[in-house]
Each structure stands twice: as structure tokens, then as C-alpha cells.
Short mmCIF file of C-alpha atoms and ligand atoms in Angstrom, two decimals:
data_model
loop_
_atom_site.label_atom_id
_atom_site.label_comp_id
_atom_site.label_asym_id
_atom_site.label_seq_id
_atom_site.Cartn_x
_atom_site.Cartn_y
_atom_site.Cartn_z
CA MET I 1 18.26 -23.07 18.36
CA ARG I 2 17.38 -23.09 22.02
CA THR I 3 15.67 -25.71 24.04
CA LEU I 4 13.46 -23.47 26.06
CA ALA I 5 12.41 -19.87 25.77
CA LYS I 6 10.02 -17.32 26.94
CA ARG I 7 7.95 -17.07 23.79
CA HIS I 8 4.96 -15.31 22.38
CA TYR I 9 2.57 -17.29 24.52
CA TRP I 10 0.36 -14.26 24.76
CA LEU I 11 0.42 -13.75 21.04
CA SER I 12 -0.24 -17.33 20.21
CA LEU I 13 -3.08 -17.35 22.61
CA SER I 14 -4.53 -14.27 21.01
CA ILE I 15 -4.11 -15.83 17.66
CA ALA I 16 -5.91 -18.99 18.85
CA ALA I 17 -8.64 -16.78 20.24
CA LEU I 18 -8.95 -14.91 16.97
CA LEU I 19 -8.93 -18.03 14.94
CA LEU I 20 -11.64 -19.45 17.12
CA LEU I 21 -13.55 -16.21 16.76
CA SER I 22 -13.54 -16.39 13.01
CA GLY I 23 -14.36 -20.11 13.32
CA ALA I 24 -17.65 -19.27 14.91
CA CYS I 25 -18.72 -17.72 11.59
CA SER I 26 -17.86 -20.70 9.45
CA ARG I 27 -19.89 -23.69 10.48
CA GLU I 28 -19.59 -25.71 7.25
CA LEU I 29 -16.15 -27.30 7.65
CA PRO I 30 -14.66 -28.65 10.90
CA SER I 31 -11.47 -27.10 12.19
CA GLN I 32 -8.99 -29.35 13.99
CA TYR I 33 -6.33 -27.98 16.26
CA PHE I 34 -3.08 -29.63 17.57
CA ARG I 35 -0.15 -28.51 19.72
CA MET I 36 3.47 -29.70 19.49
CA LEU I 37 6.70 -28.76 21.13
CA ALA I 38 9.68 -27.76 18.94
CA PHE I 39 12.36 -25.09 18.58
CA GLY I 40 11.87 -24.14 22.21
CA THR I 41 8.26 -23.04 21.55
CA ILE I 42 4.74 -24.39 21.28
CA MET I 43 3.92 -25.09 17.63
CA GLU I 44 0.25 -25.06 16.73
CA LEU I 45 -1.33 -26.77 13.68
CA GLU I 46 -4.81 -25.96 12.58
CA VAL I 47 -6.36 -27.73 9.59
CA ILE I 48 -9.70 -27.09 8.03
CA GLY I 49 -11.97 -29.47 6.05
CA VAL I 50 -9.83 -32.53 6.63
CA ASP I 51 -11.11 -35.87 7.92
CA PRO I 52 -9.95 -36.71 11.48
CA GLN I 53 -7.69 -39.57 10.42
CA THR I 54 -5.78 -37.39 7.92
CA ALA I 55 -5.60 -34.61 10.46
CA GLN I 56 -4.12 -37.06 13.07
CA LYS I 57 -1.63 -38.32 10.51
CA ALA I 58 -0.61 -34.73 9.71
CA HIS I 59 -0.14 -34.02 13.36
CA GLN I 60 2.04 -37.06 13.94
CA ALA I 61 4.10 -36.40 10.79
CA LEU I 62 4.74 -32.85 11.81
CA GLN I 63 5.68 -33.71 15.39
CA HIS I 64 8.10 -36.34 14.02
CA ASP I 65 9.60 -33.88 11.50
CA PHE I 66 9.90 -31.11 14.11
CA ASP I 67 11.76 -33.46 16.47
CA LEU I 68 14.25 -34.41 13.72
CA MET I 69 14.72 -30.73 12.62
CA HIS I 70 15.15 -29.60 16.24
CA LYS I 71 17.79 -32.16 16.82
CA ALA I 72 19.56 -31.54 13.48
CA TRP I 73 19.80 -27.77 13.72
CA HIS I 74 20.44 -27.15 17.38
CA ALA I 75 23.67 -25.23 17.69
CA TRP I 76 24.33 -26.14 21.31
CA GLU I 77 23.39 -29.80 21.59
CA PRO I 78 25.20 -32.77 20.07
CA GLY I 79 24.04 -33.24 16.48
CA PRO I 80 24.90 -32.29 12.88
CA VAL I 81 25.23 -28.52 13.48
CA GLY I 82 27.17 -29.14 16.70
CA ARG I 83 29.52 -31.42 14.76
CA ILE I 84 30.01 -28.82 11.99
CA ASN I 85 30.88 -26.28 14.68
CA GLN I 86 33.40 -28.63 16.22
CA TYR I 87 35.14 -29.21 12.88
CA ILE I 88 35.17 -25.45 12.14
CA ARG I 89 36.73 -24.80 15.56
CA GLU I 90 39.45 -27.41 14.82
CA GLY I 91 40.02 -26.04 11.30
CA LYS I 92 39.11 -29.38 9.73
CA PRO I 93 37.08 -29.92 6.52
CA LEU I 94 34.01 -32.20 6.62
CA ALA I 95 31.31 -33.77 4.53
CA ALA I 96 28.15 -31.70 4.96
CA PRO I 97 25.38 -33.54 6.74
CA PRO I 98 22.39 -33.72 4.34
CA SER I 99 19.95 -32.48 7.06
CA VAL I 100 21.90 -29.19 7.28
CA LEU I 101 23.13 -28.53 3.72
CA PRO I 102 19.95 -26.85 2.27
CA LEU I 103 19.54 -24.64 5.44
CA LEU I 104 23.22 -23.69 5.25
CA ARG I 105 22.99 -22.76 1.56
CA LEU I 106 19.83 -20.72 1.97
CA SER I 107 21.24 -19.02 5.05
CA ARG I 108 24.42 -18.00 3.20
CA ASP I 109 22.32 -16.47 0.48
CA LEU I 110 19.92 -14.66 2.88
CA ALA I 111 22.89 -13.37 4.91
CA GLU I 112 24.46 -11.92 1.83
CA LYS I 113 21.27 -10.18 0.77
CA SER I 114 20.92 -8.71 4.21
CA ASP I 115 24.40 -7.20 4.16
CA HIS I 116 25.15 -9.74 6.90
CA LEU I 117 22.91 -8.02 9.44
CA PHE I 118 21.37 -11.47 9.57
CA ASP I 119 24.41 -13.76 9.97
CA PRO I 120 24.16 -17.29 11.49
CA GLY I 121 27.99 -17.36 11.72
CA ILE I 122 27.95 -15.24 14.90
CA GLY I 123 27.17 -18.05 17.32
CA LYS I 124 30.16 -17.17 19.49
CA LEU I 125 28.73 -13.80 20.23
CA ILE I 126 25.28 -15.30 20.99
CA ALA I 127 26.99 -17.69 23.39
CA LEU I 128 29.08 -14.95 25.00
CA TRP I 129 25.86 -13.08 25.80
CA GLY I 130 24.46 -16.28 27.30
CA PHE I 131 21.46 -16.45 24.87
CA GLN I 132 22.20 -20.09 24.00
CA SER I 133 21.28 -21.07 27.57
CA SER I 134 17.97 -22.83 27.96
CA GLU I 135 17.50 -21.00 31.29
CA LEU I 136 18.13 -17.27 30.81
CA LYS I 137 18.94 -15.76 34.11
CA PRO I 138 19.89 -12.16 34.83
CA HIS I 139 23.72 -11.88 34.56
CA ALA I 140 26.34 -9.15 33.89
CA PRO I 141 26.74 -8.41 30.19
CA PRO I 142 29.99 -9.62 28.70
CA GLU I 143 33.14 -7.51 29.09
CA LYS I 144 33.73 -5.11 26.13
CA GLU I 145 37.16 -6.70 25.55
CA ALA I 146 35.56 -10.14 25.13
CA ILE I 147 33.09 -8.79 22.57
CA GLU I 148 35.96 -6.98 20.72
CA ALA I 149 38.12 -10.11 20.74
CA ILE I 150 35.40 -11.90 18.75
CA LEU I 151 34.62 -8.96 16.47
CA GLU I 152 38.28 -8.64 15.51
CA GLN I 153 38.08 -12.13 13.97
CA HIS I 154 35.03 -11.07 11.88
CA PRO I 155 33.08 -14.40 12.14
CA SER I 156 30.57 -14.71 9.30
CA ILE I 157 28.70 -17.50 7.52
CA GLN I 158 30.48 -16.12 4.43
CA ASP I 159 33.66 -17.92 5.76
CA VAL I 160 31.92 -21.24 5.41
CA HIS I 161 32.59 -22.59 1.99
CA LEU I 162 30.54 -25.16 0.28
CA ASP I 163 32.01 -27.27 -2.52
CA GLY I 164 29.36 -29.85 -3.47
CA MET I 165 29.05 -31.84 -0.21
CA HIS I 166 32.24 -30.51 1.27
CA ILE I 167 32.37 -27.82 3.97
CA THR I 168 35.50 -25.91 4.74
CA CYS I 169 35.84 -22.82 6.83
CA ASP I 170 38.88 -20.60 7.04
CA ASN I 171 37.79 -18.83 10.20
CA PRO I 172 37.84 -20.76 13.51
CA ALA I 173 35.87 -17.95 15.18
CA VAL I 174 32.80 -18.94 13.20
CA GLN I 175 30.11 -20.81 15.11
CA LEU I 176 26.84 -21.58 13.31
CA ASP I 177 23.61 -20.71 15.11
CA PHE I 178 20.43 -21.00 13.03
CA GLY I 179 18.22 -19.47 15.74
CA ALA I 180 17.04 -16.63 13.49
CA VAL I 181 16.03 -18.80 10.50
CA GLY I 182 15.57 -22.45 11.48
CA LYS I 183 12.07 -22.05 12.89
CA GLY I 184 10.98 -20.38 9.67
CA TYR I 185 12.63 -23.10 7.61
CA GLY I 186 10.95 -25.72 9.73
CA VAL I 187 7.56 -24.13 9.21
CA ASP I 188 8.16 -24.25 5.44
CA ARG I 189 8.97 -27.91 5.61
CA ALA I 190 5.79 -28.53 7.65
CA ILE I 191 3.59 -26.68 5.10
CA GLU I 192 5.27 -28.61 2.30
CA ARG I 193 4.41 -31.87 4.17
CA LEU I 194 0.79 -30.81 4.62
CA LYS I 195 0.44 -29.94 0.91
CA GLU I 196 1.91 -33.33 0.03
CA MET I 197 -0.85 -34.90 2.18
CA GLY I 198 -3.45 -33.01 0.18
CA ILE I 199 -4.17 -30.51 2.90
CA GLY I 200 -4.87 -27.13 1.39
CA ASN I 201 -6.28 -25.07 4.28
CA ALA I 202 -3.96 -24.90 7.28
CA ILE I 203 -1.91 -22.73 9.49
CA VAL I 204 1.35 -23.65 11.24
CA ASN I 205 2.01 -21.23 14.10
CA ALA I 206 5.33 -21.26 15.87
CA GLY I 207 4.66 -19.15 18.89
CA GLY I 208 3.22 -16.23 16.95
CA ASP I 209 5.31 -16.69 13.81
CA LEU I 210 3.32 -18.52 11.15
CA ARG I 211 2.58 -19.62 7.63
CA ALA I 212 -0.99 -20.00 6.43
CA ILE I 213 -2.32 -21.65 3.30
CA GLY I 214 -5.71 -21.58 1.77
CA SER I 215 -8.48 -20.00 3.80
CA ARG I 216 -10.63 -20.58 6.83
CA ALA I 217 -13.68 -21.90 5.05
CA GLY I 218 -13.60 -19.13 2.57
CA ASN I 219 -12.67 -16.49 5.20
CA PRO I 220 -9.16 -15.16 5.57
CA TRP I 221 -6.98 -16.23 8.44
CA ARG I 222 -6.88 -13.41 10.92
CA ILE I 223 -3.56 -12.66 12.63
CA ALA I 224 -2.82 -10.35 15.58
CA ILE I 225 0.46 -8.42 15.72
CA ARG I 226 1.62 -7.75 19.26
CA ASP I 227 2.33 -4.27 20.55
CA PRO I 228 5.96 -4.44 21.74
CA ASP I 229 5.10 -1.78 24.36
CA GLY I 230 2.86 -3.39 26.92
CA GLY I 231 1.82 -6.49 24.99
CA GLY I 232 -1.64 -5.58 23.78
CA ILE I 233 -2.63 -5.93 20.10
CA PHE I 234 -0.94 -3.48 17.88
CA ALA I 235 -2.69 -4.42 14.62
CA LEU I 236 -4.75 -7.09 12.94
CA LEU I 237 -3.94 -8.60 9.62
CA SER I 238 -5.79 -10.91 7.09
CA VAL I 239 -3.95 -13.62 5.28
CA THR I 240 -5.22 -15.87 2.43
CA GLY I 241 -3.48 -17.99 -0.11
CA ASP I 242 -0.06 -18.81 1.12
CA GLU I 243 1.83 -16.30 3.24
CA SER I 244 4.15 -16.17 6.22
CA VAL I 245 4.04 -13.57 8.93
CA PHE I 246 7.11 -13.41 11.22
CA THR I 247 7.99 -11.01 13.98
CA SER I 248 11.31 -10.40 15.79
CA GLY I 249 10.89 -8.54 19.05
CA ASN I 250 13.06 -7.29 21.90
CA TYR I 251 10.56 -8.75 24.33
CA GLU I 252 11.11 -12.31 23.13
CA ARG I 253 14.19 -13.30 25.07
CA ASN I 254 16.04 -10.90 27.28
CA PHE I 255 17.47 -10.15 30.76
CA SER I 256 17.86 -7.03 32.86
CA TRP I 257 21.09 -6.03 34.50
CA GLY I 258 21.89 -2.77 36.28
CA GLY I 259 18.54 -1.33 35.13
CA LYS I 260 19.26 -2.07 31.45
CA LEU I 261 17.51 -4.55 29.25
CA TYR I 262 19.62 -6.80 27.05
CA HIS I 263 17.80 -8.74 24.27
CA HIS I 264 18.76 -11.56 22.03
CA ILE I 265 18.99 -9.96 18.61
CA ILE I 266 22.69 -9.11 18.23
CA ASP I 267 24.06 -6.56 15.74
CA PRO I 268 27.00 -8.46 14.07
CA ARG I 269 28.72 -5.09 13.50
CA THR I 270 28.87 -4.07 17.18
CA GLY I 271 28.47 -7.32 19.04
CA TYR I 272 25.73 -5.73 21.16
CA PRO I 273 21.97 -6.18 21.13
CA ALA I 274 20.64 -4.16 18.20
CA LYS I 275 19.48 -0.69 19.18
CA ASP I 276 16.46 1.40 18.11
CA SER I 277 14.00 -1.33 17.07
CA ALA I 278 11.41 -2.84 19.39
CA SER I 279 9.80 -5.19 16.85
CA VAL I 280 9.71 -5.97 13.19
CA THR I 281 6.99 -7.85 11.36
CA VAL I 282 7.48 -9.13 7.89
CA ILE I 283 5.06 -10.83 5.46
CA HIS I 284 6.53 -12.96 2.79
CA SER I 285 5.69 -16.12 0.78
CA ASP I 286 8.20 -18.49 2.42
CA ALA I 287 8.73 -18.58 6.20
CA ALA I 288 12.48 -19.01 6.21
CA THR I 289 13.03 -15.73 4.31
CA ALA I 290 10.39 -13.97 6.48
CA ASP I 291 12.15 -15.23 9.62
CA ALA I 292 15.64 -14.16 8.51
CA ALA I 293 14.32 -10.88 7.21
CA ALA I 294 12.60 -10.01 10.46
CA THR I 295 15.88 -10.50 12.29
CA ALA I 296 17.87 -8.55 9.63
CA LEU I 297 15.48 -5.61 9.50
CA PHE I 298 15.35 -5.42 13.32
CA VAL I 299 19.14 -4.99 13.22
CA ALA I 300 18.92 -2.57 10.29
CA GLY I 301 16.64 -0.36 12.39
CA PRO I 302 14.58 2.74 11.35
CA LYS I 303 17.34 4.11 9.05
CA ASP I 304 18.23 1.07 6.96
CA TRP I 305 15.22 -1.31 7.01
CA HIS I 306 13.90 -0.09 3.65
CA ARG I 307 17.20 -0.65 1.81
CA ILE I 308 17.71 -4.09 3.29
CA ALA I 309 14.03 -5.16 2.70
CA LYS I 310 14.55 -4.25 -0.99
CA GLN I 311 17.68 -6.31 -1.16
CA MET I 312 15.94 -9.26 0.38
CA GLY I 313 12.87 -8.96 -1.88
CA ILE I 314 10.46 -8.24 0.97
CA LYS I 315 7.22 -6.49 0.10
CA TYR I 316 5.58 -5.92 3.47
CA VAL I 317 7.24 -4.49 6.56
CA LEU I 318 6.21 -2.98 9.88
CA LEU I 319 8.95 -1.70 12.21
CA ILE I 320 8.11 -0.27 15.62
CA ASP I 321 11.00 1.63 17.18
CA THR I 322 11.86 1.85 20.90
CA GLU I 323 10.06 5.19 21.12
CA GLY I 324 6.82 3.83 19.72
CA ARG I 325 7.03 5.14 16.18
CA ALA I 326 5.70 2.84 13.52
CA TYR I 327 7.51 2.60 10.13
CA MET I 328 5.85 0.75 7.29
CA ASN I 329 5.65 0.64 3.52
CA PRO I 330 2.44 1.77 1.87
CA ALA I 331 1.36 -1.78 0.92
CA MET I 332 1.74 -2.83 4.55
CA ARG I 333 -0.21 0.22 5.75
CA GLU I 334 -3.10 -0.95 3.48
CA ARG I 335 -3.24 -4.41 5.07
CA LEU I 336 -2.94 -3.45 8.72
CA LYS I 337 -6.00 -2.73 10.85
CA LEU I 338 -4.40 -0.68 13.59
CA GLN I 339 -5.77 -1.39 17.10
CA LYS I 340 -3.50 1.23 18.76
CA THR I 341 -2.57 4.80 17.77
CA PRO I 342 1.24 4.80 17.63
CA ARG I 343 3.17 7.96 18.61
CA GLU I 344 3.80 8.57 14.90
CA ILE I 345 3.27 6.62 11.67
CA ILE I 346 5.98 6.94 9.05
CA ILE I 347 5.14 5.63 5.64
CA SER I 348 8.11 4.83 3.47
CA ASP I 349 8.44 4.77 -0.33
CA PRO I 350 6.97 1.63 -1.88
CA LEU I 351 9.05 -1.49 -1.63
P1 ADP B 401 12.82 -15.37 17.54
O1 ADP B 401 13.51 -16.68 17.31
O2 ADP B 401 12.65 -14.99 18.96
O3 ADP B 401 11.57 -15.24 16.72
P2 ADP B 401 14.72 -14.21 15.73
O4 ADP B 401 14.15 -14.90 14.66
O5 ADP B 401 15.06 -12.78 15.57
O6 ADP B 401 13.85 -14.29 17.05
O7 ADP B 401 16.05 -15.02 16.18
C1 ADP B 401 16.87 -14.63 17.27
C2 ADP B 401 17.89 -15.69 17.52
O8 ADP B 401 18.77 -15.74 16.39
C3 ADP B 401 18.78 -15.47 18.75
O9 ADP B 401 18.33 -16.05 19.86
C4 ADP B 401 20.12 -15.96 18.28
O10 ADP B 401 20.19 -17.29 18.52
C5 ADP B 401 20.16 -15.68 16.79
N1 ADP B 401 20.60 -14.31 16.36
C6 ADP B 401 20.67 -13.21 17.07
N2 ADP B 401 21.12 -12.13 16.36
C7 ADP B 401 21.30 -12.64 15.08
C8 ADP B 401 21.80 -12.05 13.92
N3 ADP B 401 22.02 -10.76 13.80
N4 ADP B 401 21.90 -12.85 12.82
C9 ADP B 401 21.62 -14.17 12.94
N5 ADP B 401 21.13 -14.81 14.04
C10 ADP B 401 21.04 -13.98 15.10
MG1 MG B 402 14.18 -14.44 12.63
#
């Protein structure tokens, strides 16, 4: 995970605005709102109908947990994942740090279901492109030969073997980078913590990617989905109960060089930024799966998203391609209130 990134500030602001808007209609229960910094983004917590002391406690607990998670899962700073990467590079076995083991297990499973379009073992490629850097400056893209040299070694999280607490890896080209799933996994842990504290109505928003539980004083949580072209609102969405909404977009983190835009979602098959998709939004119960799936379906693109979504058990998808076409499954179409008329809407078979 990175330390600093250009994030969905716009989107989170718009979400805050929308939440405030719906708050105006629900006077009965107070809403409390907190901001924290983690995973290179601003994390927002909103709780409803909770006394101020409990809300403060929840805020402190989450900030503390996020700090720990950020440190544990950062691929490029000293810490447990950094240590695993060092041992993998040196071809040595190690005892799995408990703070990483569940994320590693889940990631292996999600990678397999995604046909490895989501694969946290490709950290070397991410680093080669410079996307691990906390300050992303325009620079020449890597040489074709350098990309091919990594691809020839086929790094994949599948090469990381777990035997109880023991980690071995038979491919020194593997470098773990949980950037596409860690934030979602962290949001899940935060929601779990809130539930343990007896908080039933809350939203944890990680720069536009979020999980919401309960309701907003009986009203659904209202979410804005950003238009990847121009940054307005593409659609609105209502969420109640317990759902996560995650988006991967080419506008998140990128640089321009020689008139071309290079973004941070890398196709593990080619070693280059994934083509054809501009953004993918996924709704799912848990945030870790939604996060990994948004990345995987972005890489899958207009041709393959439906097949991969099925394999990953995803029921709601919106994919906007680089030419402004919107692909979605019928159930997603029913939930979206479009704010923009896309160039074309393509409704798939049900998921
Ligand atoms: P964001 O974190 O901006 O919401 P993603 O969830 O799609 O976006 O995560 C992108 C990050 O994940 C990249 O910055 C990189 O660290 C890592 N990554 C890029 N491509 C892949 C991939 N195909 N599989 C797994 N991780 C990836
Ligand atoms: Mg992701």
C-alpha cells in the first residue's frame, strides 16, 4: 500500500455532501462524523444514533487499528509484508506474521477466482512502473525488456505456499503488494469493530470506497458514483443493510508521458496498465472481495468482466469503458439512478 496518493477527494466530498443532504431529512438521531488518515487516503467514519462517548471511542479504536493495518500491510516500508518480501527474494522460508496470514489466505483465494487478473504477487511490476512511490511524478514508462524480464518469471501469489504458519515461495520474482485488497480488508475489520461496540448504523468510507451498515435513521445511505470522464456524478445508488461499494478507476493514480496516460492498474498478463476500462464499480457484502473484484474486473475489461464476476460471486457490476460505454448486469441497472446519459448502455445477462 502506498503512503500518499491522489485519491477520490472529489468523490468523498460529494458523498459527504450527499450524506449531509439526506441527514437534513432525518432529525431524530444525531449523526457524528470523523476523519482519519490510513492507506494513503482520508478515511471517513459516520455513525448514527450513538452517544458521543461511544462515537469517540469508535473513532479512536478505528484510527488505532488503521495505523496498525497500514504498517503491517505496506509493501514498501519496513514491516511484516516487507519482511515476507525480503525472505521470498532470498529464497528462504519463514513463519507467517499473524497480522498478514488471513489477508494472504484470502488474497490467494480471490486471485484464483479472478483467473489471476487480481494478483498481489506482481509487486515487482508495480515497482517497475513507479506506482509504489509516495510521490508519483511524470517519468518515462519502463523499457519493454524490463517488463518482459519480469513476465518471463511469471510472478504470482500462487507461488506463495502456506503450510499452517509456514510460508515458502518457489519464485524469487514474487513480491507481495496488497494495494488492491488491503483497503477493503481494512474496512471490513473496521466494520467488525463497530459491530462489536454495538454500533449498527455506520459508514466507513475510504476515499470513495465504502461499506455501510444499517441505515441513516431509517433512510438508505446514498452513494455517488463518479463519472470517470470529467469527474461529475455518473450515478447515484442507495445502500441499506450491510453492503460495500468499491470502484477502481484509471483516474486514481497515474502519470502522463509523451502524451499518453499510464495508470496504476496493471494487467498481470501483459505487464502494462490494463486497457479498455475507465472504471469499475462493484457492490458486494464484504469490502475485501469488492475491492479485489473491482481491480480484477477492471483488468478483465468489457469482454471478460461478466465471466470473472461470476467466478468471484459478484452480483452487481458497472464497468465504464474508455469510450464512455456503460456495461452492467440487469440487477445493477435497477439500482442505479443515472445522472448522465452514457454513449451506450449495454445490459449483460444476469449474474
Ligand atoms: P485503488 O486502491 O486506487 O482503489 P485498486 O483497488 O484497483 O485501486 O488497487 C490498485 C493498486 O493495486 C495499485 O496501486 C497496485 O499497488 C496494485 N495493483 C495494480 N494492479 C494490480 C493487479 N492486477 N492485481 C493486484 N494488485 C494490483
Ligand atoms: Mg481494488
